[in-house]
Coordinates of C-alpha atoms in Angstrom, one line a residue:
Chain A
X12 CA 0.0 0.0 0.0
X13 CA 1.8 3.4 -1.3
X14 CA -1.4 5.6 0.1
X15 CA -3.6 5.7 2.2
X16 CA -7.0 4.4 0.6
X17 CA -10.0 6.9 0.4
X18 CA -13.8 6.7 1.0
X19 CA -16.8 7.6 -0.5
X20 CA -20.2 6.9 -0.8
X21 CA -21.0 4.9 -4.1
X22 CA -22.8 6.0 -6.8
X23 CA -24.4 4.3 -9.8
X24 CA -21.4 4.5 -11.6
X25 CA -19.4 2.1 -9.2
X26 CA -22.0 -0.5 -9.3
X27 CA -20.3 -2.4 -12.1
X28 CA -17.2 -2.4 -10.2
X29 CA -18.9 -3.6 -6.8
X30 CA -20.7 -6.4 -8.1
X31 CA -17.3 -7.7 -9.9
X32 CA -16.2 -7.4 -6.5
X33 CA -19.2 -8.9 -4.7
X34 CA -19.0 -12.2 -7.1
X35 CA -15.1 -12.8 -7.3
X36 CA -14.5 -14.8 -4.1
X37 CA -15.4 -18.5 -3.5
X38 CA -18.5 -18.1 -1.9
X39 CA -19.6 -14.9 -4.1
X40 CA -19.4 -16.9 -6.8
X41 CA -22.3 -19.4 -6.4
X42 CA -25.0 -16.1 -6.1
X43 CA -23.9 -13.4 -7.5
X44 CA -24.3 -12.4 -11.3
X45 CA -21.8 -10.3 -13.0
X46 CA -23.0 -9.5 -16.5
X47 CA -23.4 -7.0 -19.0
X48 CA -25.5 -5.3 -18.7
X49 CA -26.3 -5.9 -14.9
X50 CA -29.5 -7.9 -13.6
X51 CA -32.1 -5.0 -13.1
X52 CA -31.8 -6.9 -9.2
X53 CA -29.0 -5.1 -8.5
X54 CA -29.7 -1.5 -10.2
X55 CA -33.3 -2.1 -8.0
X56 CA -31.1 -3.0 -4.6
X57 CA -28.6 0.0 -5.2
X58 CA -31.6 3.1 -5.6
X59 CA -33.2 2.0 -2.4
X60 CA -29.9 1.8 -0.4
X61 CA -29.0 4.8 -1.6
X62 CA -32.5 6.7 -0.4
X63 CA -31.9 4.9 2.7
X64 CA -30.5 7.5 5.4
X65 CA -29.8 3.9 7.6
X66 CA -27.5 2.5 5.0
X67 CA -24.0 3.8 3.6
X68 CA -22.6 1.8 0.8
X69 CA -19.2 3.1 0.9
X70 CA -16.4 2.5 -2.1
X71 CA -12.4 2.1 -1.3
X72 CA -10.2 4.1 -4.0
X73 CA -6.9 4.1 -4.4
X74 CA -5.6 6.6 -7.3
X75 CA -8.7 7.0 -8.6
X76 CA -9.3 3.5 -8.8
X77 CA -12.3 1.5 -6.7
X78 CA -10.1 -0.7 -5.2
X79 CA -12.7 -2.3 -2.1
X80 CA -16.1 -2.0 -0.9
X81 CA -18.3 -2.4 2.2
X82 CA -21.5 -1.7 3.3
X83 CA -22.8 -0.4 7.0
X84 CA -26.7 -0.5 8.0
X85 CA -27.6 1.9 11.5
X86 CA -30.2 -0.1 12.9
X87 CA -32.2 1.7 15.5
X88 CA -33.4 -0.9 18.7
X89 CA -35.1 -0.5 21.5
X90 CA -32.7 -2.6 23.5
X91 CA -30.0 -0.9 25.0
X92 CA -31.6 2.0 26.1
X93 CA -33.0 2.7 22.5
X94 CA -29.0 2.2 21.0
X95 CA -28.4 2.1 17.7
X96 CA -26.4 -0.9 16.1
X97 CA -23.8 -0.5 12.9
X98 CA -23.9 -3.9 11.3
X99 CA -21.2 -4.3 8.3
X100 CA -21.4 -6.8 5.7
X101 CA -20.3 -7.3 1.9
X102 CA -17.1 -5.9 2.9
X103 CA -14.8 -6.9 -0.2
X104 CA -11.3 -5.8 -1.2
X105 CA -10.5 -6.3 -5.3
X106 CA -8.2 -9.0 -6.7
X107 CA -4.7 -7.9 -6.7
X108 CA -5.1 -5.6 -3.2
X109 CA -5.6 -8.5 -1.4
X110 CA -2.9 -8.9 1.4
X111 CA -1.6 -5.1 1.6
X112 CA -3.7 -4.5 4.7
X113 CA -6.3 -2.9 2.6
X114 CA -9.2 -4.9 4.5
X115 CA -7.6 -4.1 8.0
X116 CA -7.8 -0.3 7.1
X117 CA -11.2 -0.5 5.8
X118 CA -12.0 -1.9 9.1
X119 CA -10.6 0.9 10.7
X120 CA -12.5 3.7 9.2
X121 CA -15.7 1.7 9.5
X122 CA -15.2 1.8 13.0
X123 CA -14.7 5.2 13.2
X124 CA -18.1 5.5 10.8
X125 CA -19.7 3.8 13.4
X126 CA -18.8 5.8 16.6
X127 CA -19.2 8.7 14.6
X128 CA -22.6 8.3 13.7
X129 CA -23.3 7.2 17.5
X130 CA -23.9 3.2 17.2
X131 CA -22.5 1.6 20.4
X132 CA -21.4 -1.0 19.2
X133 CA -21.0 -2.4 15.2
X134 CA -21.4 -6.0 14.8
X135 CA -21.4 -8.4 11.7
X136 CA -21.4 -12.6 10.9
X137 CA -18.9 -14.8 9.6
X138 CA -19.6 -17.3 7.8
X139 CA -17.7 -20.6 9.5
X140 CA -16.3 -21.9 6.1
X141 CA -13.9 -18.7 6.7
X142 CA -11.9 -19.6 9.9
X143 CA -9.2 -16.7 8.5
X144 CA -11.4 -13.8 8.7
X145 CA -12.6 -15.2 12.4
X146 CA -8.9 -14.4 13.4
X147 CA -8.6 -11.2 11.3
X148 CA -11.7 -10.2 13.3
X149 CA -10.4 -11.4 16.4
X150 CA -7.4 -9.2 16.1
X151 CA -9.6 -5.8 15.1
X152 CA -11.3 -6.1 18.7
X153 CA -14.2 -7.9 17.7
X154 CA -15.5 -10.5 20.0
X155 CA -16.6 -14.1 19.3
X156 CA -19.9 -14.1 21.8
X157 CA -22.7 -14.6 19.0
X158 CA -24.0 -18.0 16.7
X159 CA -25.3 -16.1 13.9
X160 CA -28.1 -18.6 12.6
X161 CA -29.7 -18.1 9.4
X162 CA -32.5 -19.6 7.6
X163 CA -32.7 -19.5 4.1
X164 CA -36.0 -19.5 2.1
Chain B
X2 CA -52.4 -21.9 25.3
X3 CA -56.1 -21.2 24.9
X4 CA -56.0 -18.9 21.6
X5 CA -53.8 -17.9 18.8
X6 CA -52.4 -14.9 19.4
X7 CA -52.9 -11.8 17.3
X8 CA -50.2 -9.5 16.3
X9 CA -49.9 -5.7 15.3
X10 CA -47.3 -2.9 15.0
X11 CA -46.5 -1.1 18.5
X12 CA -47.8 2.2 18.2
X13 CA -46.2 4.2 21.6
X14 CA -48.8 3.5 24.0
X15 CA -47.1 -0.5 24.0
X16 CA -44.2 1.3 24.9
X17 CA -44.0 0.4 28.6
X18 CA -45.4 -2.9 27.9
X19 CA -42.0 -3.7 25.7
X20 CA -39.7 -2.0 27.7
X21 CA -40.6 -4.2 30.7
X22 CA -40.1 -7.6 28.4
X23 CA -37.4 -6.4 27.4
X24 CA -35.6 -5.6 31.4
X25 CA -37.1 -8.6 32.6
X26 CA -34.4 -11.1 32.1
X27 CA -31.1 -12.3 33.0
X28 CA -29.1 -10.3 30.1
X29 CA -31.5 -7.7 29.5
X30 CA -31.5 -6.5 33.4
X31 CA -27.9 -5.2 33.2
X32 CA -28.7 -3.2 30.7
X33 CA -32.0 -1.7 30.5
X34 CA -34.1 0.7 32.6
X35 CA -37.1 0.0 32.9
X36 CA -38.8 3.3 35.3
X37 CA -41.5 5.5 35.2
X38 CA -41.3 7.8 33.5
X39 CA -39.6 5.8 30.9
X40 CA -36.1 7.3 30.2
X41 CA -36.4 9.3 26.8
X42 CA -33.8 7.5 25.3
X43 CA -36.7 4.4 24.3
X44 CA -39.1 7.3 23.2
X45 CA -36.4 8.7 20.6
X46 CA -35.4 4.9 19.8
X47 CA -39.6 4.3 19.1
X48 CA -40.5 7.4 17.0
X49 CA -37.3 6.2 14.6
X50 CA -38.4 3.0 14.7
X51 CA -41.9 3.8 13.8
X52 CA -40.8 6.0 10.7
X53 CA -38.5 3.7 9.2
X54 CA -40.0 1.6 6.6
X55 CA -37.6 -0.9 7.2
X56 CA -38.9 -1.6 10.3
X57 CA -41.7 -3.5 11.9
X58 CA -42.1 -3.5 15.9
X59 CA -44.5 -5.8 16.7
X60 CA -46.3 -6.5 19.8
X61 CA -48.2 -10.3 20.5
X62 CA -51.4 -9.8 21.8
X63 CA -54.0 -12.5 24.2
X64 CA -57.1 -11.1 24.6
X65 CA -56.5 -7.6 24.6
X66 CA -53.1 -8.0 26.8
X67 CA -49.4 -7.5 24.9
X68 CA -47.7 -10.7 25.9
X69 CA -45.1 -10.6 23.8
X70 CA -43.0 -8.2 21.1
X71 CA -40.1 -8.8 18.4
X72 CA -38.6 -6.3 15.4
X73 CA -37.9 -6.8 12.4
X74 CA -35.4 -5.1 10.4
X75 CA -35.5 -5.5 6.3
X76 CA -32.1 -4.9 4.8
X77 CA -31.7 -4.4 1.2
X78 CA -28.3 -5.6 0.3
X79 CA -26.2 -6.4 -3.4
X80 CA -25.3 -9.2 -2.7
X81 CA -27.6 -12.6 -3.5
X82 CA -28.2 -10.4 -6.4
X83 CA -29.7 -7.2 -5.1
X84 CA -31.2 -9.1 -2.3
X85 CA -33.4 -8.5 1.3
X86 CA -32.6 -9.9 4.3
X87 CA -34.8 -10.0 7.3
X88 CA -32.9 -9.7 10.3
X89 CA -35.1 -10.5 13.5
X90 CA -33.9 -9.1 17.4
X91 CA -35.6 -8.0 21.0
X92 CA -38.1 -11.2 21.0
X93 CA -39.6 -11.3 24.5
X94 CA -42.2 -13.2 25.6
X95 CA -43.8 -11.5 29.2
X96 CA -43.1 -13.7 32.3
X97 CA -46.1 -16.2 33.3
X98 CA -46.8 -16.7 29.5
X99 CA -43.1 -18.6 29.3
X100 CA -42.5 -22.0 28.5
X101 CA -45.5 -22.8 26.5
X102 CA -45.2 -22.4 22.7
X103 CA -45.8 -18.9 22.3
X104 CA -41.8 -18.3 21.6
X105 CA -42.7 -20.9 18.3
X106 CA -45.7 -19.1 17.4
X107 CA -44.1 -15.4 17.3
X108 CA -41.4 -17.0 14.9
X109 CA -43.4 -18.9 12.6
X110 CA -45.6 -15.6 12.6
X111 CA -42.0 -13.7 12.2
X112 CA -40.9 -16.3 9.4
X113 CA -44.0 -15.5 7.5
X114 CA -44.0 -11.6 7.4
X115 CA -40.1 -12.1 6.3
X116 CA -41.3 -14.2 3.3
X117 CA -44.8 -11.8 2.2
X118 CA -41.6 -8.8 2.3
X119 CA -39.8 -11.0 -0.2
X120 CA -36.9 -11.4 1.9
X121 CA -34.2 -14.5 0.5
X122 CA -33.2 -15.4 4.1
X123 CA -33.8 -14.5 8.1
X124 CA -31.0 -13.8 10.3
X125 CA -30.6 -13.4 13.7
X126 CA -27.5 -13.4 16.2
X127 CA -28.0 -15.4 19.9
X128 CA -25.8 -15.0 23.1
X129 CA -23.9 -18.2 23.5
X130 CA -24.8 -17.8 27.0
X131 CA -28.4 -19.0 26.3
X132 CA -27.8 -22.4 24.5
X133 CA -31.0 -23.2 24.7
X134 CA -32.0 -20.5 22.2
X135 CA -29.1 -22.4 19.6
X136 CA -31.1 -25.5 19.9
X137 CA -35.5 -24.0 20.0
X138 CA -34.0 -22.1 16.4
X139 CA -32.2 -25.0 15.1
X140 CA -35.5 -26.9 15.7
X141 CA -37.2 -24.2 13.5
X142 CA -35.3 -24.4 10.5
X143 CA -32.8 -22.0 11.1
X144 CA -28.3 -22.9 10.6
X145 CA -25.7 -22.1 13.0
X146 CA -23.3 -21.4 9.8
X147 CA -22.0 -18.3 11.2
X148 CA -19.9 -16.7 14.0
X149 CA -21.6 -13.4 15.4
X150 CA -19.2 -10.9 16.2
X151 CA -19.5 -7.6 18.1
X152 CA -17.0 -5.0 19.0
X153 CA -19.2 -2.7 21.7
X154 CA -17.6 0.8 21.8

């Protein structure tokens, strides 16, 4: 890493690049669909994220170029005293940046994205066929205390 | 178990109601506060709640008496191709009404409005200090494929 990476909300323009992204990792792969044009799915998902004052889908550059991605959703609870929880997921860091501690910076301003906009405390899931990214999270701060189940329809 | 119960959104009247479910057990005593008046904190947490959407609070009702509540939070992602995830949290059922199906009932109700929204899956993190939770939502459907991890700030 030369720079220091920047951050920006995404725009319409970057969705190409985020769903190549999104679909070129093992798991990505098996459900994501990077054609051109784009499935209308993922033009539709993008417009009402982006009208969504809860939800920042933020891109990574580096000289210009989108070089990660990552998405945080504020979710406002009732538990907690009324808190509100930053959840981050579809975090993704583009073939050839991998392994420059891209992903640990991203990370880093996340969390700071987080505390900023007053969440106290920013969770996410894992899925257990990545033991790796358990440790990475491990090492951020994050703490193991959660089974995150899912159910699939 | 004499009726089915009924469910609606939580307008701010049900507000005590939840806030007591949701002080009234082992995790949620440390950190809730449940007084009168109600600290404003859960009143600013409601009115966002209410407004978003994205969001359904819902209280369980037995003739005429709220004996239960859950939220729902619909999150519109890219990935699965532009998809929405339900992610459920806060499910109380009121003490004396415990221990007899009613915690099965609120999620099959839950697993419904999540499919009529069109969400693709439903998500939800548990404390692994309550494995009996792992086990009632492995018995309704749902896979422990995931760590949850949270960093509290």
């Amino acid at each position: 890493m030369d720079k220091e990476p920047t951050y920006r909300l995404a725009t319409s323009d970057d969705l190409k690049d985020i769903v190549s992204m999104l679909a070129d990792d093992d798991l990505g792969a098996k459900r994501e669909r990077f054609e051109d044009p784009l499935p209308q799915s993922y033009i539709r998902a993008f417009v009402d994220i982006a009208r969504d004052p809860h939800q920042e889908l933020t891109v990574v550059e580096e000289e210009g170029q989108v070089i990660g991605v990552f998405q945080l959703t504020f979710i406002q609870y009732l538990t907690y005293q009324g808190g509100i929880r930053a959840q981050i997921e579809g975090v993704r860091v583009k073939k050839g940046y991998r392994g420059r501690g891209y992903g640990k910076k991203i990370f880093e301003y996340a969390i700071g994205r987080a505390r900023k906009r007053g969440a106290h405390l920013l969770q996410l899931t894992t899925d257990k066929q990545r033991p790796e990214a358990i440790e990475f999270y491990e090492a951020l701060g994050f703490v193991d205390s959660h089974e995150g189940m899912k159910m699939h329809f």
